[in-house]
Coordinates of C-alpha atoms in Angstrom, one line a residue:
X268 CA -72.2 41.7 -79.2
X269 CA -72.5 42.8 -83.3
X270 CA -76.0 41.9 -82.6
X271 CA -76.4 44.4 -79.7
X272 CA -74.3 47.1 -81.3
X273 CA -76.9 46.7 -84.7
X274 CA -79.9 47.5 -82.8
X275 CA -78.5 49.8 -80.4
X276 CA -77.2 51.5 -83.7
X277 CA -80.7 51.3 -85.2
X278 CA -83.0 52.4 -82.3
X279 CA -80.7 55.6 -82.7
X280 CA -81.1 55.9 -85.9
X281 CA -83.7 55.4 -87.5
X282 CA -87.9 55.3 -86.7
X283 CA -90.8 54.1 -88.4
X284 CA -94.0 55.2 -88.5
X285 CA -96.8 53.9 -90.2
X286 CA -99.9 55.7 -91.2
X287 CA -103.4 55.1 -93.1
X288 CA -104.1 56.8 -96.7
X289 CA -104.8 60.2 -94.5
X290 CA -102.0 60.2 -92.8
X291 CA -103.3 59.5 -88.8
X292 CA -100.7 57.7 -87.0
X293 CA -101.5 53.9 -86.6
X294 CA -98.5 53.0 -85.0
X295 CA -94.9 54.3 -84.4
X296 CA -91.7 53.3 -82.5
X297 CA -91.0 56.8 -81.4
X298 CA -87.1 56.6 -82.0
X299 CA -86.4 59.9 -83.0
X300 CA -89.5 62.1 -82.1
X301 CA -92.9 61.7 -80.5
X302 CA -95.9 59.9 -83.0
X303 CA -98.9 59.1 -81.3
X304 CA -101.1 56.8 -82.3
X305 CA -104.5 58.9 -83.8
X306 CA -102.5 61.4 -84.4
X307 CA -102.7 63.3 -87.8
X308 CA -98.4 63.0 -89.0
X309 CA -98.6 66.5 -90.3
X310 CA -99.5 67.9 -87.4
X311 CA -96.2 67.0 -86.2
X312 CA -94.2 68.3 -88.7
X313 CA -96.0 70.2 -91.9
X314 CA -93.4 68.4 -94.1
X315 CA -96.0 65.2 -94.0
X316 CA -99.0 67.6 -94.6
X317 CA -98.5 66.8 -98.6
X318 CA -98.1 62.5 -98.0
X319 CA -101.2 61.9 -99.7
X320 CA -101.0 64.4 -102.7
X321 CA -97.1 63.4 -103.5
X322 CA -97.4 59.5 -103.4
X323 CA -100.5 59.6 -105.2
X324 CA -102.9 56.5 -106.7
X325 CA -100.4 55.2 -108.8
X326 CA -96.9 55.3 -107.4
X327 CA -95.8 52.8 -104.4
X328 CA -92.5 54.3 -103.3
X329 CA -90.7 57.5 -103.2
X330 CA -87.1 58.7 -101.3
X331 CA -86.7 62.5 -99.8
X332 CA -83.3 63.5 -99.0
X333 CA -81.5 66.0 -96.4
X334 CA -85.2 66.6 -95.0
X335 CA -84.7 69.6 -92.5
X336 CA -88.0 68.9 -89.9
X337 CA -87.1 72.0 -87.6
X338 CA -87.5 72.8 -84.1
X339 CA -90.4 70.2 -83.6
X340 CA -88.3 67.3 -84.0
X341 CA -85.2 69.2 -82.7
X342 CA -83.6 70.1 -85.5
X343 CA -83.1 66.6 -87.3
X344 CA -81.8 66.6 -90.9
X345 CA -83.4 63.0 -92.5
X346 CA -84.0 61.0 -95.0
X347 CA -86.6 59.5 -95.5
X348 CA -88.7 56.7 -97.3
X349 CA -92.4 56.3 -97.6
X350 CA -93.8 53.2 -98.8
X351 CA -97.1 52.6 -99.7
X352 CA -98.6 49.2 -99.1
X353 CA -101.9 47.6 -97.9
X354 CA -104.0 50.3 -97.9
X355 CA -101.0 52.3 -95.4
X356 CA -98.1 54.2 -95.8
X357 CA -94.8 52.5 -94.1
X358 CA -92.6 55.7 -93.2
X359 CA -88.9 55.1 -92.7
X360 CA -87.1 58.2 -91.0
X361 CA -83.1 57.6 -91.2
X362 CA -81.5 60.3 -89.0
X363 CA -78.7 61.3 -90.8
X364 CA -78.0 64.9 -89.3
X365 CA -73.9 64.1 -88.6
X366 CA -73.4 63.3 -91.6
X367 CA -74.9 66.1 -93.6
X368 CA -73.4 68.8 -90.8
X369 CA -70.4 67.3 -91.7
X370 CA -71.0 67.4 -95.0
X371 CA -71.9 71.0 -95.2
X372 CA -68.8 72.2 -93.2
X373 CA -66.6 70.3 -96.2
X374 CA -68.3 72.1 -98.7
X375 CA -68.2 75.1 -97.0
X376 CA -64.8 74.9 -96.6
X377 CA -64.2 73.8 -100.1
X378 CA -65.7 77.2 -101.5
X379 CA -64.5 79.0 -99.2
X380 CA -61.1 77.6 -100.2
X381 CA -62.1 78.6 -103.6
X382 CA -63.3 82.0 -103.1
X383 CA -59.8 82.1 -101.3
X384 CA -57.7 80.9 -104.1
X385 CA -59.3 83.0 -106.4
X386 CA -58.9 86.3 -104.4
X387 CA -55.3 85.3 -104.3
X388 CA -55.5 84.9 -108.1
X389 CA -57.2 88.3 -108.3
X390 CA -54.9 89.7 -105.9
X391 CA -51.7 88.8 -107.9
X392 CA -52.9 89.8 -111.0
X393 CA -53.4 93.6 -109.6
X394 CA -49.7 93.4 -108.3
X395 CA -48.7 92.2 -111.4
X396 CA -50.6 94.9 -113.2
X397 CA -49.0 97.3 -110.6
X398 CA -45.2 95.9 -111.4
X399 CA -45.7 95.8 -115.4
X400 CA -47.2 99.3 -114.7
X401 CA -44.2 100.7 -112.3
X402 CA -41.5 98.7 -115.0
X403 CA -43.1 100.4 -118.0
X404 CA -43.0 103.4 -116.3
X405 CA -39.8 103.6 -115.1
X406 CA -38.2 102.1 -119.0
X407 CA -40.3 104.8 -120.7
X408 CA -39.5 108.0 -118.5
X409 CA -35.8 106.6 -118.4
X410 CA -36.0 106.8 -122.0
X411 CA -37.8 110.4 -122.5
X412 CA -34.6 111.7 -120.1
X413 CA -32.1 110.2 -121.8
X414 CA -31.7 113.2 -125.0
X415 CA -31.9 115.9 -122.4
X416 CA -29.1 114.7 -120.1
X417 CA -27.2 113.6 -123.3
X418 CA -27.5 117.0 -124.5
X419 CA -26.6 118.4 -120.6
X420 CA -23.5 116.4 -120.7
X421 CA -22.6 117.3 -124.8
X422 CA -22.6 121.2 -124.0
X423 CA -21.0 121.3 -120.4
X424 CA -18.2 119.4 -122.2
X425 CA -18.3 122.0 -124.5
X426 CA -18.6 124.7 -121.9
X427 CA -15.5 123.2 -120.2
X428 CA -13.3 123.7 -123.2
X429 CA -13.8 127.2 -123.4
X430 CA -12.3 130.3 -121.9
X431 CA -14.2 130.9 -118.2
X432 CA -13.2 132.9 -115.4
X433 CA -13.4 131.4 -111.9
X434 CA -17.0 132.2 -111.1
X435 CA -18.4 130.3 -114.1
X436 CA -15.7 127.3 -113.9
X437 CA -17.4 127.2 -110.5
X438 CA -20.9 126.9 -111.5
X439 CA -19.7 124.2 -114.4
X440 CA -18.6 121.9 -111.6
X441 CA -21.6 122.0 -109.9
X442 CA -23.4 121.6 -113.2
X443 CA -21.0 118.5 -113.7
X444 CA -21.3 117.3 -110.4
X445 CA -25.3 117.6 -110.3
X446 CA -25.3 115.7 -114.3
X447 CA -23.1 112.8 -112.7
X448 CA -25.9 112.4 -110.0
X449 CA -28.4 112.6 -112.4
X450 CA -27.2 110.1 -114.7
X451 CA -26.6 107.6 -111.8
X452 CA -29.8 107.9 -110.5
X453 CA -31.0 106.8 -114.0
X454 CA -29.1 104.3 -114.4
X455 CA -30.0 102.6 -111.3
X456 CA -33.7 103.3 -111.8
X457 CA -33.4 101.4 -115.1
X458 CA -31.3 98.7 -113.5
X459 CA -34.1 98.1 -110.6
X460 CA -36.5 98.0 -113.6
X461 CA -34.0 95.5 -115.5
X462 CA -33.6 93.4 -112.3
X463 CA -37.6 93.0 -111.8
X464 CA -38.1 92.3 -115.7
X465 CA -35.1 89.5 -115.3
X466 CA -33.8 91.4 -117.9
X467 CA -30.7 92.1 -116.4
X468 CA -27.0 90.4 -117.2
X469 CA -23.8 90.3 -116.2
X470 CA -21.3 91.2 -118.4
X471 CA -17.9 89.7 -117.2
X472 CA -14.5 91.1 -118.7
X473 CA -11.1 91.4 -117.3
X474 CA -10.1 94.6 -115.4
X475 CA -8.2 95.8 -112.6
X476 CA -9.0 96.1 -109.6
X477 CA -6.5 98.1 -108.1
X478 CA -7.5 100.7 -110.4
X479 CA -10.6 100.8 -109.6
X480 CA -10.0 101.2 -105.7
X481 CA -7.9 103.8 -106.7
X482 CA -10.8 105.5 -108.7
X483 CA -13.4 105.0 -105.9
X484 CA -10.6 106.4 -103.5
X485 CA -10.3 109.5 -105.8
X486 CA -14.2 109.8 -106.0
X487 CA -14.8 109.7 -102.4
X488 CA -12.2 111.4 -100.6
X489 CA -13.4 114.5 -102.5
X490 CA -17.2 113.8 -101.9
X491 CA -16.0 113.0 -98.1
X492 CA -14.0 116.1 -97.4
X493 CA -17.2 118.3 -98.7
X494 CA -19.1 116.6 -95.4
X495 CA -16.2 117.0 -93.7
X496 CA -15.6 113.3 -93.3
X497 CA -12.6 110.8 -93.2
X498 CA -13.0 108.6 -96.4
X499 CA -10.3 105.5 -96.1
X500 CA -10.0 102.5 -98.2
X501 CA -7.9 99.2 -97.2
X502 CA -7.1 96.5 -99.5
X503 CA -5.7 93.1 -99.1
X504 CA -2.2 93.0 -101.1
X505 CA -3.0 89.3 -101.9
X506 CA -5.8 90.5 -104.2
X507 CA -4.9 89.6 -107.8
X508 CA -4.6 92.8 -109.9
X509 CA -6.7 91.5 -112.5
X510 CA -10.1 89.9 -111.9
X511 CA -12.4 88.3 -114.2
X512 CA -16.2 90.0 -113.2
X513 CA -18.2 92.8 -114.2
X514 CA -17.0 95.5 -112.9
X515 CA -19.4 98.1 -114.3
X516 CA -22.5 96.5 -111.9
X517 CA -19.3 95.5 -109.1
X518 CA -18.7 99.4 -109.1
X519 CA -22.6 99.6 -108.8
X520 CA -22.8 97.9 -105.9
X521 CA -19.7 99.7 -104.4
X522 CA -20.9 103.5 -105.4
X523 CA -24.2 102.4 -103.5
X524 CA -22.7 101.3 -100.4
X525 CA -20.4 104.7 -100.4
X526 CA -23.4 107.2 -100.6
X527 CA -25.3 105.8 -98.9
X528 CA -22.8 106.1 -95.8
X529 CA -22.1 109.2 -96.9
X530 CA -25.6 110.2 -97.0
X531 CA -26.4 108.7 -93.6
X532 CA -22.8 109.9 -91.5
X533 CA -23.5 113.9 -90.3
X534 CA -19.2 113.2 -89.0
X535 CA -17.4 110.8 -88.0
X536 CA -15.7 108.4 -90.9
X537 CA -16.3 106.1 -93.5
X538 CA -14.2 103.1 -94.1
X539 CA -14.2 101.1 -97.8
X540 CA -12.7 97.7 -97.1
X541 CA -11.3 94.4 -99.8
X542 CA -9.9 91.3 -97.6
X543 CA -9.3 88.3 -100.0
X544 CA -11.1 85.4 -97.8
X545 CA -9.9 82.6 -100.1
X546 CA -8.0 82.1 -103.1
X547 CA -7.7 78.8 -105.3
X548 CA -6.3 77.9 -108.6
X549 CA -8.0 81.4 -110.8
X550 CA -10.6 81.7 -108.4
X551 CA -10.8 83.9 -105.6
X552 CA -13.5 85.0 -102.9
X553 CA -13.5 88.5 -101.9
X554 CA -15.2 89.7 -99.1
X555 CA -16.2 93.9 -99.9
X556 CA -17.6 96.3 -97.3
X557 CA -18.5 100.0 -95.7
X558 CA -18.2 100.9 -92.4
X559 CA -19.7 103.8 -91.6
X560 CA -20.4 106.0 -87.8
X561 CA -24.1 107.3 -88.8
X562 CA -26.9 107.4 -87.7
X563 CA -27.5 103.4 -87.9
X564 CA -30.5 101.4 -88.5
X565 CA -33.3 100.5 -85.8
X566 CA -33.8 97.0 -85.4
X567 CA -37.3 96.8 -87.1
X568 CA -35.9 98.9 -90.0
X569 CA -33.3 96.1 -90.7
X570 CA -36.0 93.6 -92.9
X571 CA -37.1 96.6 -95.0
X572 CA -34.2 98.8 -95.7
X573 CA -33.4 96.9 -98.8
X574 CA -36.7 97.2 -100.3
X575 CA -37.0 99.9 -102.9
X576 CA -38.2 103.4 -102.2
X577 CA -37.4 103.2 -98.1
X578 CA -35.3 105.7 -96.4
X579 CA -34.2 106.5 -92.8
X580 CA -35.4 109.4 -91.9
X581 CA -35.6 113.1 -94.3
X582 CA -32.5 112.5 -96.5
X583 CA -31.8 113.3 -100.1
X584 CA -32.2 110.9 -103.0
X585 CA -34.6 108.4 -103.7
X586 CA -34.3 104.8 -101.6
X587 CA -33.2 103.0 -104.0
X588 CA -29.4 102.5 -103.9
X589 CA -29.5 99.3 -101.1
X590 CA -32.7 98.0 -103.6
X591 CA -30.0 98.1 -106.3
X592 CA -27.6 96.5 -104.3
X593 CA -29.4 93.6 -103.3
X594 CA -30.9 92.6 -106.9
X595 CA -27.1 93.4 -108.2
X596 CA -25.3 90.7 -105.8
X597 CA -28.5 88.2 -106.3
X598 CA -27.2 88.2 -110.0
X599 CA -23.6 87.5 -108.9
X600 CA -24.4 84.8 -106.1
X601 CA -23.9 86.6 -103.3
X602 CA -26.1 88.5 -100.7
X603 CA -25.8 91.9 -98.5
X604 CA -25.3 91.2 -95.1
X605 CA -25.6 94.6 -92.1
X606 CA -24.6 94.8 -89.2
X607 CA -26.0 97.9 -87.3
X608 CA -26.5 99.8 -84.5
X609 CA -28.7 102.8 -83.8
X610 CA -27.1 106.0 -83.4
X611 CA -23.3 104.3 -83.9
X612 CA -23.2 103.2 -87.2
X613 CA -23.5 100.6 -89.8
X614 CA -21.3 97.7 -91.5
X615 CA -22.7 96.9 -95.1
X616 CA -20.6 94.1 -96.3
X617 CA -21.1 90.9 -98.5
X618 CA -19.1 88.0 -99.9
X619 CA -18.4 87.2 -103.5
X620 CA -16.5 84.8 -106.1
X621 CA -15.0 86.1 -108.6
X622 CA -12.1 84.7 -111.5
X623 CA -8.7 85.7 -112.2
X624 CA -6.2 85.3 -114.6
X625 CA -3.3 83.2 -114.2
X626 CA -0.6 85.3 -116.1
X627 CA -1.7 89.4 -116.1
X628 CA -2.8 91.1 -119.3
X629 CA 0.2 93.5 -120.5
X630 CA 0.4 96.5 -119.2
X631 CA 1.1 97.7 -122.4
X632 CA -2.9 97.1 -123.7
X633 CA -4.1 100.3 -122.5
X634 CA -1.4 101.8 -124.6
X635 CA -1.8 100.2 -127.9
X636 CA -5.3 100.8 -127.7
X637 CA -5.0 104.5 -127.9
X638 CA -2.3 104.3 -130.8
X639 CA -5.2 102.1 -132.6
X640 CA -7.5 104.8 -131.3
X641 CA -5.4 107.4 -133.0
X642 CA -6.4 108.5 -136.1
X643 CA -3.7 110.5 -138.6
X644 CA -4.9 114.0 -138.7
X645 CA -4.0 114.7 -142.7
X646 CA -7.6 114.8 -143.8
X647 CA -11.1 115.5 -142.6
X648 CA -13.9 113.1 -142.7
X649 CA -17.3 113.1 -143.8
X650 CA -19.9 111.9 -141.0
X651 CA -23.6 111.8 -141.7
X652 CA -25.6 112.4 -138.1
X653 CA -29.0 111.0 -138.3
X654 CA -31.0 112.5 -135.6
X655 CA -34.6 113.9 -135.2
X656 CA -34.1 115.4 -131.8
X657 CA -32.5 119.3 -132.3
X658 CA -31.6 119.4 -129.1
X659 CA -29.0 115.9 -129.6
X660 CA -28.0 117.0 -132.9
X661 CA -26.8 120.8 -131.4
X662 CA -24.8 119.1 -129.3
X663 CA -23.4 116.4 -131.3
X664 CA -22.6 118.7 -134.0
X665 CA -20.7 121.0 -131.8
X666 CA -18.8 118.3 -130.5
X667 CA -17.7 117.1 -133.8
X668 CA -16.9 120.5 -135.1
X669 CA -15.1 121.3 -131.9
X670 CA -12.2 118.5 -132.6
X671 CA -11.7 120.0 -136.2
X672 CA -11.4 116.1 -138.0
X673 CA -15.1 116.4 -139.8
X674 CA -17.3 117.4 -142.4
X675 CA -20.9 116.9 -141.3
X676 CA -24.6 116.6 -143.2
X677 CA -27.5 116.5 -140.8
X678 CA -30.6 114.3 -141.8
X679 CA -33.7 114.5 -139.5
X680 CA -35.7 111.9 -141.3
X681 CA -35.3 108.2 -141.7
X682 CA -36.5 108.3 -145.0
X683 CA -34.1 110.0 -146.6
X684 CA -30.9 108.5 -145.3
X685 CA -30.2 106.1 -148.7
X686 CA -30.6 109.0 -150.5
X687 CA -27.9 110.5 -148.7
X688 CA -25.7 107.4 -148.7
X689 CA -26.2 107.2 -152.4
X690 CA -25.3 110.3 -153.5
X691 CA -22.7 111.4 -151.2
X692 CA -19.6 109.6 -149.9
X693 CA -19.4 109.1 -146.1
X694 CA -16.7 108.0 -144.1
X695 CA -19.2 106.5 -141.0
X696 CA -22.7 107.2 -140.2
X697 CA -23.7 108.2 -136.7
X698 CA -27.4 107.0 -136.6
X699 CA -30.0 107.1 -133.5
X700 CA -32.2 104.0 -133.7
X701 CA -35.5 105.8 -133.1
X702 CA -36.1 107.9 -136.4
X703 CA -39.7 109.0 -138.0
X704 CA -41.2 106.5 -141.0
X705 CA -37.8 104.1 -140.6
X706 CA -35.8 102.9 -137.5
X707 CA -32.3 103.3 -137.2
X708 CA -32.0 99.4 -136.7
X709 CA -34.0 99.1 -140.6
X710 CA -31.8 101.2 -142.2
X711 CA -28.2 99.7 -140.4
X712 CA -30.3 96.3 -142.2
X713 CA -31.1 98.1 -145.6
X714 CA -27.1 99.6 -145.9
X715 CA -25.8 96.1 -145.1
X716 CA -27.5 94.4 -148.0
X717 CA -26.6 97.1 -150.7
X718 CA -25.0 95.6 -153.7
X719 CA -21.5 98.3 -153.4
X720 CA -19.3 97.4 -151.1
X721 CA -18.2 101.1 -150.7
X722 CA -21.4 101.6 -148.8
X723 CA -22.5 98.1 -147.6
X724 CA -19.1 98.6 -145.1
X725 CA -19.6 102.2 -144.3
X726 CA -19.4 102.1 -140.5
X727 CA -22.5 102.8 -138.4
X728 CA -22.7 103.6 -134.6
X729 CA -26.3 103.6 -133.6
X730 CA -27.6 105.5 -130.6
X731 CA -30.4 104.9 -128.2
X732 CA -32.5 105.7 -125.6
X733 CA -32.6 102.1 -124.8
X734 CA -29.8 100.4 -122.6
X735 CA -31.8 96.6 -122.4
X736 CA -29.0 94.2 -123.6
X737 CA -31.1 92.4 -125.4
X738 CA -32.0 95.4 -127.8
X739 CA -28.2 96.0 -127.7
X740 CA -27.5 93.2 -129.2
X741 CA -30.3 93.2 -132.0
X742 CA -29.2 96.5 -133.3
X743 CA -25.8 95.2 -133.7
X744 CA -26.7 92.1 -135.1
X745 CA -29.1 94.4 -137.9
X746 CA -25.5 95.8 -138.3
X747 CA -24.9 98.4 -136.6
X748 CA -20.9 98.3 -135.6
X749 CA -21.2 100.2 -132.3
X750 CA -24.1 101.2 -129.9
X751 CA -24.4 104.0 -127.7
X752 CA -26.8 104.4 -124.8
X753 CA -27.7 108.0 -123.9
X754 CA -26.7 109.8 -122.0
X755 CA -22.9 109.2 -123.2
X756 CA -20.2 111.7 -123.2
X757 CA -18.2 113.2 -126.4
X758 CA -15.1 111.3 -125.4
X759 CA -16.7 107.6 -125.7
X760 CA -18.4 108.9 -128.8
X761 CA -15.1 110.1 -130.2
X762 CA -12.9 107.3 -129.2
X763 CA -15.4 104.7 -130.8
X764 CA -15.5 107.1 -134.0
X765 CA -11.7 107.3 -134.3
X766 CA -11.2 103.5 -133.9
X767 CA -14.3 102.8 -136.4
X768 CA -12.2 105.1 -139.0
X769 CA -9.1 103.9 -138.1

């Protein structure tokens, strides 16, 4: 049977010919194509024309591979072998066009895999490029906004303290109301760009939450009643008083989920919800919500309403509150979860763990902190206000005059703060970080390693355009004692003063 199967395989396979020194056909087995005998071999196929001239007078053997003889010898791709013996040439043809097809689709398929891999690479490097490009973007023009609204929100303070009759009192709410907006559309601008970069932390602390359903009940009632709204808020009374998160990027998330069904309700109601879903030893899972009777979400809008930059029709702001909302809860372990229907509303709700403490803070903190906060009013004190921007030091200046507690020197340029320090005495030093010819951050370096104590200690509260934590946390550590990030009111600026003096 192997016997059979051998020549069976070789009759299919391969042919010989052989041929005298010109090349005429002496005798052939005619396996693969027609040879006759007489014949000249390169009429057959012109490949053979050149036998003669290749072999030559002094070589015996030679080998051509993945010979292509064409249409004549229907499209056979060969090896083949021509041996020159006798006065003849032997001709072995071994048809071997499987094989190379075969081989030819892999390789194909290999480069193509190849040009595919690197148009992949290509294409993630643009989006990349694109994301670096949107992040830098965003931290920059964040950044160039920050003294204006810091300046907006210095002098409507200002403006608010002042004698105004009904009409302008008026206009200064809206002014306030319109600055609020601004400044928490900036923030959660810079926290997308935070979130994308990884840049983004949580900052846990103790607070409580009662309070703050209390504040986002105050908040939104009012901004409900303007649409003409119901705004209701339930809360479990299981909930501990005091949790252990971050309730800065928790309100985030919250505030989101309230405009935006505000935003998307023309009437109806809106319904902010807290249910305690489990609760064990100081841990407790809370599961937060909004309920809302708008205009819903089509079904194919449901995968990309959480992306940045999508809205639902022609609506005010900018699509990015739900983007916020989803990066914020990845960094707490949890997830968004909607329930919707078109033209009846949507449920926004998600789940979340959170700590508590096992014995309450006193109630009392709030209080001693403002007595520590207090500073006795027998003398002024001498600030120094380091600041290049006019506009910032206008309004920080008036702010600091206004409360009647400080002598202030103004010094524009980075370079001539130790002289200052040296020859004056100053009771704290209110410094921005980015200053011409020497950073804020330098100089907070340069006062801490000064050989008198009187000024090595003098207290320093830096303030920035930049809100990263990470840069945060280097200008303290250069030793600066508090950090602002603009925009910031006069209130946090004076309570931090007054404890710093205190």
């Amino acid at each position: 049977m192997l016997k059979e199967f051998r020549e069976n395989y070789k009759n299919n396979k391969f042919q010989f010919i052989l041929t005298d020194l010109e090349g005429k056909v002496i005798e052939s087995d005619q396996t693969l194509f027609k040879a006759e005998k007489g014949k000249d071999l390169g009429e057959i196929h012109p490949f053979f024309f050149s036998i003669a001239d290749i072999i030559g007078p002094n070589r015996k053997k030679t080998i051509f591979h993945c010979v292509q003889l064409g249409n004549s010898a229907e499209e056979l791709t060969v090896d083949i072998e021509i041996t020159k013996q006798n006065g003849q040439f032997l001709i072995a043809i071994e048809n071997l066009t499987e094989h190379y097809v075969s081989y030819q689709s892999i390789a194909q398929a290999r480069n193509e895999s190849i040009i595919d891999s690197e148009l992949i690479l290509l294409k993630n490097h643009e989006l990349e490029e694109r994301e670096r490009f949107k992040n830098d973007f965003i931290q920059n023009f964040s950044h160039e906004l920050r003294n204006p609204l810091t300046n907006i929100i210095a002098l409507t303070n200002i403006l608010q303290r002042s004698q105004l009759d009904d009409e302008q009192s008026n206009i200064l709410n809206v002014l306030k109301d319109s600055t609020s907006n601004l400044k928490l559309m900036l923030e959660d601008v810079l926290s997308l760009a935070m979130i994308s970069k990884g840049k983004l932390a949580l900052n846990p602390t103790v607070f409580n939450f009662k309070q703050l359903i209390e504040f986002l009940k105050l908040t939104y009632n009012t901004r409900a009643k303007e649409r003409g709204l119901i705004f209701t808020i339930t809360a479990d009374e299981s909930i501990p008083e005091y949790i252990e998160g971050d309730r800065l990027r928790l309100l985030q998330v919250l505030t989101n989920l309230c405009d935006n069904a505000i935003k998307y309700t023309p009437n109806g109601k809106i319904i902010l919800y807290a249910i305690q879903n489990q609760r064990r030893a100081n841990k407790v899972n809370l599961r937060l919500g909004v309920k809302d009777t708008g205009i819903g979400i089509p079904e194919e809008k449901l995968e990309t309403v959480l992306e940045s930059f999508e809205q639902l029709g022609n609506t005010e702001g900018v699509g990015l509150g739900l983007s916020i909302v989803k990066g914020l809860l990845n960094l707490m372990g949890s997830r968004i979860q909607i329930e919707s229907t078109s033209g009846k509303g949507s449920h926004f709700f998600f789940d979340v763990n959170l700590q508590f403490p096992l014995h309450n803070p006193e109630k009392e903190t709030s209080e001693k902190t403002s007595k520590k906060n207090t500073v006795q009013k027998q003398k002024k004190y001498k600030v120094l206000l380091v600041e290049d921007n006019e506009g910032v030091q206008t309004s920080l200046l008036k702010s600091l005059i206004d409360t009647g507690d400080f002598f202030i020197d103004i010094v524009s340029d980075g370079a001539l703060v130790m002289q200052e320090i040296v020859n004056k005495s100053y009771d704290i030093v209110l410094m921005d970080v980015n200053l011409p010819n020497i950073t804020g951050d330098q100089l907070a370096k340069v006062i801490r390693g000064f050989p008198f104590k009187n000024i090595k200690s003098i207290p320093i509260i830096g303030i920035t355009a930049n809100s990263y934590k990470a840069q945060i946390k280097a200008y303290k550590k250069a030793g600066m004692n508090v950090v602002l990030s603009k925009p910031f009111d006069d209130k946090e600026l004076l309570t931090n003063i007054y404890k710093l003096l205190k």
